Coordinates of C-alpha atoms in Angstrom, one line a residue:
X1 CA -2.1 34.3 -18.6
X2 CA 1.2 33.5 -16.1
X3 CA 3.0 36.7 -14.8
X4 CA -0.7 37.6 -15.0
X5 CA -1.8 38.8 -11.4
X6 CA -4.9 37.6 -10.2
X7 CA -6.3 38.3 -6.6
X8 CA -7.3 35.8 -4.7
X9 CA -8.6 34.0 -0.5
X10 CA -7.6 31.1 0.9
X11 CA -10.6 29.0 2.5
X12 CA -10.6 26.3 4.2
X13 CA -13.8 24.3 4.7
X14 CA -12.5 20.8 6.2
X15 CA -14.7 18.3 5.6
X16 CA -17.1 15.7 8.6
X17 CA -18.0 12.7 6.5
X18 CA -18.6 9.2 8.4
X19 CA -17.1 6.9 5.9
X20 CA -20.4 4.9 4.7
X21 CA -22.2 7.9 5.3
X22 CA -20.4 10.4 3.0
X23 CA -23.7 11.4 0.4
X24 CA -25.8 12.0 3.4
X25 CA -23.7 13.7 6.0
X26 CA -22.7 16.0 2.6
X27 CA -26.4 16.8 1.6
X28 CA -28.1 16.8 5.4
X29 CA -25.2 18.8 7.1
X30 CA -24.8 19.3 11.5
X31 CA -22.8 21.9 11.2
X32 CA -20.2 23.4 8.1
X33 CA -17.0 24.4 8.8
X34 CA -15.9 27.7 7.4
X35 CA -12.3 29.0 7.8
X36 CA -12.4 32.4 5.5
X37 CA -10.0 35.2 5.9
X38 CA -12.7 38.1 4.6
X39 CA -15.7 39.6 3.5
X40 CA -16.2 38.4 0.0
X41 CA -14.9 35.0 0.6
X42 CA -17.8 34.1 3.3
X43 CA -20.2 35.7 0.5
X44 CA -19.1 32.8 -2.0
X45 CA -19.0 30.4 1.0
X46 CA -22.5 31.2 1.8
X47 CA -24.1 31.2 -1.8
X48 CA -22.4 27.8 -2.1
X49 CA -23.6 26.6 0.6
X50 CA -27.2 27.5 0.2
X51 CA -29.1 24.7 -1.0
X52 CA -27.8 23.5 2.5
X53 CA -28.7 25.8 4.6
X54 CA -32.7 26.2 4.9
X55 CA -34.2 24.0 7.4
X56 CA -31.9 25.9 9.9
X57 CA -29.1 27.8 9.6
X58 CA -25.5 25.7 10.0
X59 CA -22.8 28.2 9.4
X60 CA -20.0 28.2 11.9
X61 CA -17.5 31.1 10.1
X62 CA -14.2 31.8 11.8
X63 CA -10.6 31.9 10.7
X64 CA -8.4 30.0 8.6
X65 CA -6.5 28.2 11.5
X66 CA -9.4 27.8 13.9
X67 CA -11.5 25.9 11.5
X68 CA -8.4 23.4 10.6
X69 CA -7.5 23.0 13.9
X70 CA -11.8 22.2 14.1
X71 CA -11.9 19.5 12.1
X72 CA -8.7 17.2 13.9
X73 CA -10.6 18.6 17.3
X74 CA -13.4 16.6 15.8
X75 CA -12.0 13.6 15.5
X76 CA -10.0 13.7 18.5
X77 CA -12.4 13.9 20.8
X78 CA -14.5 11.0 19.8
X79 CA -11.7 8.6 19.6
X80 CA -10.4 10.0 23.5
X81 CA -13.4 8.7 24.3
X82 CA -13.4 5.1 22.5
X83 CA -10.4 5.3 24.1
X84 CA -11.7 6.2 27.6
X85 CA -13.9 3.5 27.5
X86 CA -11.6 1.0 26.2
X87 CA -9.4 1.6 29.5
X88 CA -12.2 1.7 31.3
X89 CA -13.8 -1.8 29.8
X90 CA -10.3 -3.0 31.0
X91 CA -10.3 -2.5 34.6
X92 CA -13.9 -3.4 34.6
X93 CA -12.7 -6.5 33.5
X94 CA -10.2 -7.1 36.5
X95 CA -12.5 -5.6 38.6
X96 CA -16.0 -8.5 37.9
X97 CA -18.3 -5.5 36.7
X98 CA -19.6 -5.6 33.3
X99 CA -18.9 -1.8 31.2
X100 CA -22.0 -2.1 29.4
X101 CA -23.6 -1.1 33.2
X102 CA -21.2 1.1 33.1
X103 CA -22.3 2.6 30.6
X104 CA -26.0 2.7 31.2
X105 CA -24.7 4.3 33.4
X106 CA -22.8 7.4 32.3
X107 CA -24.4 7.6 29.4
X108 CA -27.5 8.1 31.2
X109 CA -25.1 11.4 31.9
X110 CA -27.0 14.5 29.7
X111 CA -23.2 15.5 29.7
X112 CA -22.0 12.2 28.7
X113 CA -24.3 11.0 26.4
X114 CA -24.3 7.5 24.5
X115 CA -22.5 8.3 21.5
X116 CA -19.0 6.7 21.5
X117 CA -18.7 4.4 24.2
X118 CA -19.1 1.2 23.5
X119 CA -16.0 -0.6 24.3
X120 CA -14.5 -3.1 21.8
X121 CA -11.9 -3.3 19.9
X122 CA -9.8 -0.2 19.3
X123 CA -10.3 1.9 16.1
X124 CA -8.9 2.5 12.8
X125 CA -9.3 3.4 9.4
X126 CA -8.0 7.0 7.9
X127 CA -9.4 9.8 9.5
X128 CA -9.5 8.7 14.1
X129 CA -5.3 7.3 13.9
X130 CA -4.8 9.8 11.1
X131 CA -5.4 12.5 12.7
X132 CA -5.2 11.7 16.1
X133 CA -1.2 11.8 15.2
X134 CA -1.2 14.3 12.8
X135 CA -2.3 17.0 15.8
X136 CA 0.6 15.8 18.2
X137 CA 2.4 15.6 16.2
X138 CA 1.7 19.8 15.3
X139 CA 1.6 20.3 18.8
X140 CA 5.3 18.9 19.0
X141 CA 6.1 21.4 15.9
X142 CA 5.0 24.3 18.2
X143 CA 6.9 23.1 21.7
X144 CA 4.0 21.5 23.2
X145 CA 3.7 17.4 24.7
X146 CA 0.0 16.4 24.0
X147 CA 0.4 13.9 26.6
X148 CA -3.6 12.8 25.6
X149 CA -2.8 12.5 23.0
X150 CA -0.3 10.9 22.7
X151 CA -2.0 8.8 25.5
X152 CA -5.1 7.5 23.2
X153 CA -3.0 6.5 20.1
X154 CA -1.0 4.6 22.6
X155 CA -4.3 3.4 24.6
X156 CA -5.6 1.8 21.2
X157 CA -2.4 0.5 19.9
X158 CA -2.5 -1.5 22.9
X159 CA -6.1 -2.5 22.4
X160 CA -6.2 -3.3 19.3
X161 CA -4.3 -6.6 20.6
X162 CA -7.0 -7.7 23.9
X163 CA -8.7 -9.6 21.4
X164 CA -5.9 -12.0 20.8
X165 CA -5.2 -12.4 24.7
X166 CA -8.6 -12.6 25.0
X167 CA -8.8 -16.6 23.2
X168 CA -4.8 -16.5 24.0
X169 CA -6.3 -17.0 27.4
X170 CA -8.5 -18.4 27.2
X171 CA -6.5 -21.3 25.2
X172 CA -3.9 -21.1 27.6
X173 CA -1.8 -20.4 25.1
X174 CA -2.0 -22.8 23.2
X175 CA -3.6 -21.5 20.1
X176 CA -1.2 -24.2 17.3
X177 CA -2.7 -25.4 15.5
X178 CA -7.0 -24.3 16.3
X179 CA -9.2 -23.0 12.9
X180 CA -10.6 -19.6 14.3
X181 CA -13.5 -18.5 12.9
X182 CA -13.3 -14.0 12.3
X183 CA -16.5 -12.3 11.6
X184 CA -15.6 -8.8 10.0
X185 CA -12.5 -7.4 8.5
X186 CA -13.4 -4.3 7.6
X187 CA -12.3 -1.4 10.0
X188 CA -16.6 0.2 10.7
X189 CA -19.3 -1.3 8.9
X190 CA -21.0 -0.8 6.1
X191 CA -17.0 0.0 3.7
X192 CA -14.6 -2.6 2.7
X193 CA -11.5 0.1 4.0
X194 CA -9.1 -2.3 6.6
X195 CA -6.8 0.6 6.6
X196 CA -5.1 0.6 10.6
X197 CA -8.3 -2.2 11.4
X198 CA -8.0 -4.5 14.4
X199 CA -8.9 -7.4 12.5
X200 CA -5.6 -7.3 10.6
X201 CA -4.2 -7.2 14.7
X202 CA -6.0 -10.2 15.2
X203 CA -5.5 -11.9 12.6
X204 CA -1.6 -11.3 12.2
X205 CA -1.2 -12.6 16.0
X206 CA -3.7 -15.9 15.5
X207 CA -1.7 -16.6 12.4
X208 CA 2.0 -16.2 14.2
X209 CA 1.0 -18.1 16.5
X210 CA -0.2 -21.1 15.3
X211 CA -4.4 -20.9 14.6
X212 CA -6.3 -20.2 10.8
X213 CA -8.3 -18.6 9.9
X214 CA -12.0 -18.5 8.5
X215 CA -13.7 -15.2 7.6
X216 CA -16.5 -13.9 7.0
X217 CA -17.4 -10.0 6.1
X218 CA -19.7 -8.1 3.7
X219 CA -17.6 -6.2 1.6
X220 CA -13.9 -6.3 3.3
X221 CA -13.5 -10.3 1.6
X222 CA -11.4 -9.8 -1.7
X223 CA -9.4 -6.2 0.9
X224 CA -8.0 -9.5 3.0
X225 CA -7.2 -11.5 0.0
X226 CA -4.9 -8.0 -1.2
X227 CA -2.5 -8.6 2.4
X228 CA -4.1 -12.5 3.4
X229 CA -4.5 -14.5 -0.2
X230 CA -0.9 -16.3 -0.3
X231 CA -0.8 -18.0 3.1
X232 CA -3.1 -20.8 3.1
X233 CA -3.8 -20.5 5.9
X234 CA -6.2 -17.0 5.9
X235 CA -9.6 -18.5 4.0
X236 CA -12.4 -16.4 2.8
X237 CA -16.6 -17.7 3.5
X238 CA -18.7 -16.6 1.1
X239 CA -21.6 -17.4 3.9
X240 CA -20.9 -16.8 7.1
X241 CA -22.0 -19.6 8.5
X242 CA -18.9 -21.5 6.4
X243 CA -15.9 -19.7 8.0
X244 CA -17.6 -20.9 11.5
X245 CA -17.4 -25.0 10.1
X246 CA -14.4 -26.9 11.9
X247 CA -14.2 -23.9 15.1
X248 CA -11.9 -23.5 17.5
X249 CA -13.8 -20.1 18.2
X250 CA -15.7 -17.5 16.3
X251 CA -14.4 -14.0 17.2
X252 CA -16.4 -10.6 16.7
X253 CA -14.4 -7.8 15.4
X254 CA -16.7 -5.7 13.1
X255 CA -20.8 -5.3 14.3
X256 CA -22.1 -5.6 11.1
X257 CA -26.3 -5.8 11.2
X258 CA -26.5 -10.1 10.1
X259 CA -24.0 -10.8 13.4
X260 CA -26.3 -9.2 15.4
X261 CA -29.1 -11.9 16.1
X262 CA -26.5 -15.0 15.7
X263 CA -28.0 -18.7 14.9
X264 CA -26.0 -20.2 17.9
X265 CA -28.3 -23.8 17.3
X266 CA -26.8 -23.9 13.9
X267 CA -23.3 -22.8 15.3
X268 CA -23.3 -25.7 18.2
X269 CA -24.2 -28.6 15.3
X270 CA -21.3 -27.0 12.9
X271 CA -18.2 -25.4 15.4
X272 CA -16.0 -28.0 16.8
X273 CA -15.7 -25.9 20.0
X274 CA -18.4 -23.8 21.4
X275 CA -16.1 -20.7 22.1
X276 CA -16.7 -17.4 21.7
X277 CA -15.4 -13.7 21.6
X278 CA -17.7 -10.8 21.4
X279 CA -15.4 -8.4 20.2
X280 CA -18.7 -5.6 20.3
X281 CA -21.1 -6.6 23.1
X282 CA -24.0 -7.2 21.5
X283 CA -24.4 -10.5 21.9
X284 CA -26.6 -11.9 25.3
X285 CA -25.0 -14.3 27.1
X286 CA -27.5 -15.5 28.9
X287 CA -28.3 -17.0 24.8
X288 CA -25.0 -18.2 24.3
X289 CA -25.3 -20.1 27.9
X290 CA -28.1 -21.2 26.6
X291 CA -26.8 -23.4 23.7
X292 CA -23.2 -24.1 25.7
X293 CA -21.4 -21.8 24.5
X294 CA -18.7 -19.8 26.8
X295 CA -18.2 -17.0 25.6
X296 CA -16.2 -13.7 26.6
X297 CA -16.7 -10.2 25.3
X298 CA -14.8 -6.9 26.7
X299 CA -14.8 -5.1 29.8
X300 CA -17.5 -8.5 30.9
X301 CA -17.1 -11.3 32.9
X302 CA -16.5 -15.0 31.3
X303 CA -19.6 -16.9 31.6
X304 CA -19.9 -20.7 30.3

């Protein structure tokens, strides 16, 4: 009732759920972070999480502020690894190195590991961009300039333009009237989420340059039509090979499993020009070359 005094405590229990795998991450967490003010809150949280904490101790208790910073720090750390790898990929392109060889070389160091060191067109979604900006903003509110976090965001923004730059260079700046097939619209596989997706930056730049786009994605095509459905130069297709029909180039943006082993012969017979842009470094360049393709990939020498 109003005016009635009730004792309560505030606890912070940040989630660590990957989009597309949230249920598994909740049912089988690798850690459970809890920020508490007192022993009573800790006891209640231990009771609540007991069914998910049977195999081994996963619960980490700390103060509320530290638990909130843990959440932002985890995503900022992962985003930093992605941006650093993309920065290295851009250097690799300029010095004639292969970022895939570099990735294997540094990933074999157990201090670094293989997670989140894949070069690509930049991160998107609702978590990494928001959390990096939020942590940087919080730092500024407390009189501190988080230069690395700001650089992570700047590098990621620049990286999202890279696929277009590769295409534009490959066509000598003459993209007007070209037809570009795009495989993958969501910011990552197993979701229809296009928030801050690299595909948006690519499509906007292609339309600005006068190109038309034929796109495919297993989940996000209807989402894309909300943004581009009124533009006659943008179309979606239920089959990825239909999307490539008559295209001057095919760009892989999102690494859905159905894109990993393309039918190069079918692509060669249906595309107008044999140009591939691998935004995820998953297509063997030598295989594409055997089928007459020119292949561009992030952080790797172009072939063909």
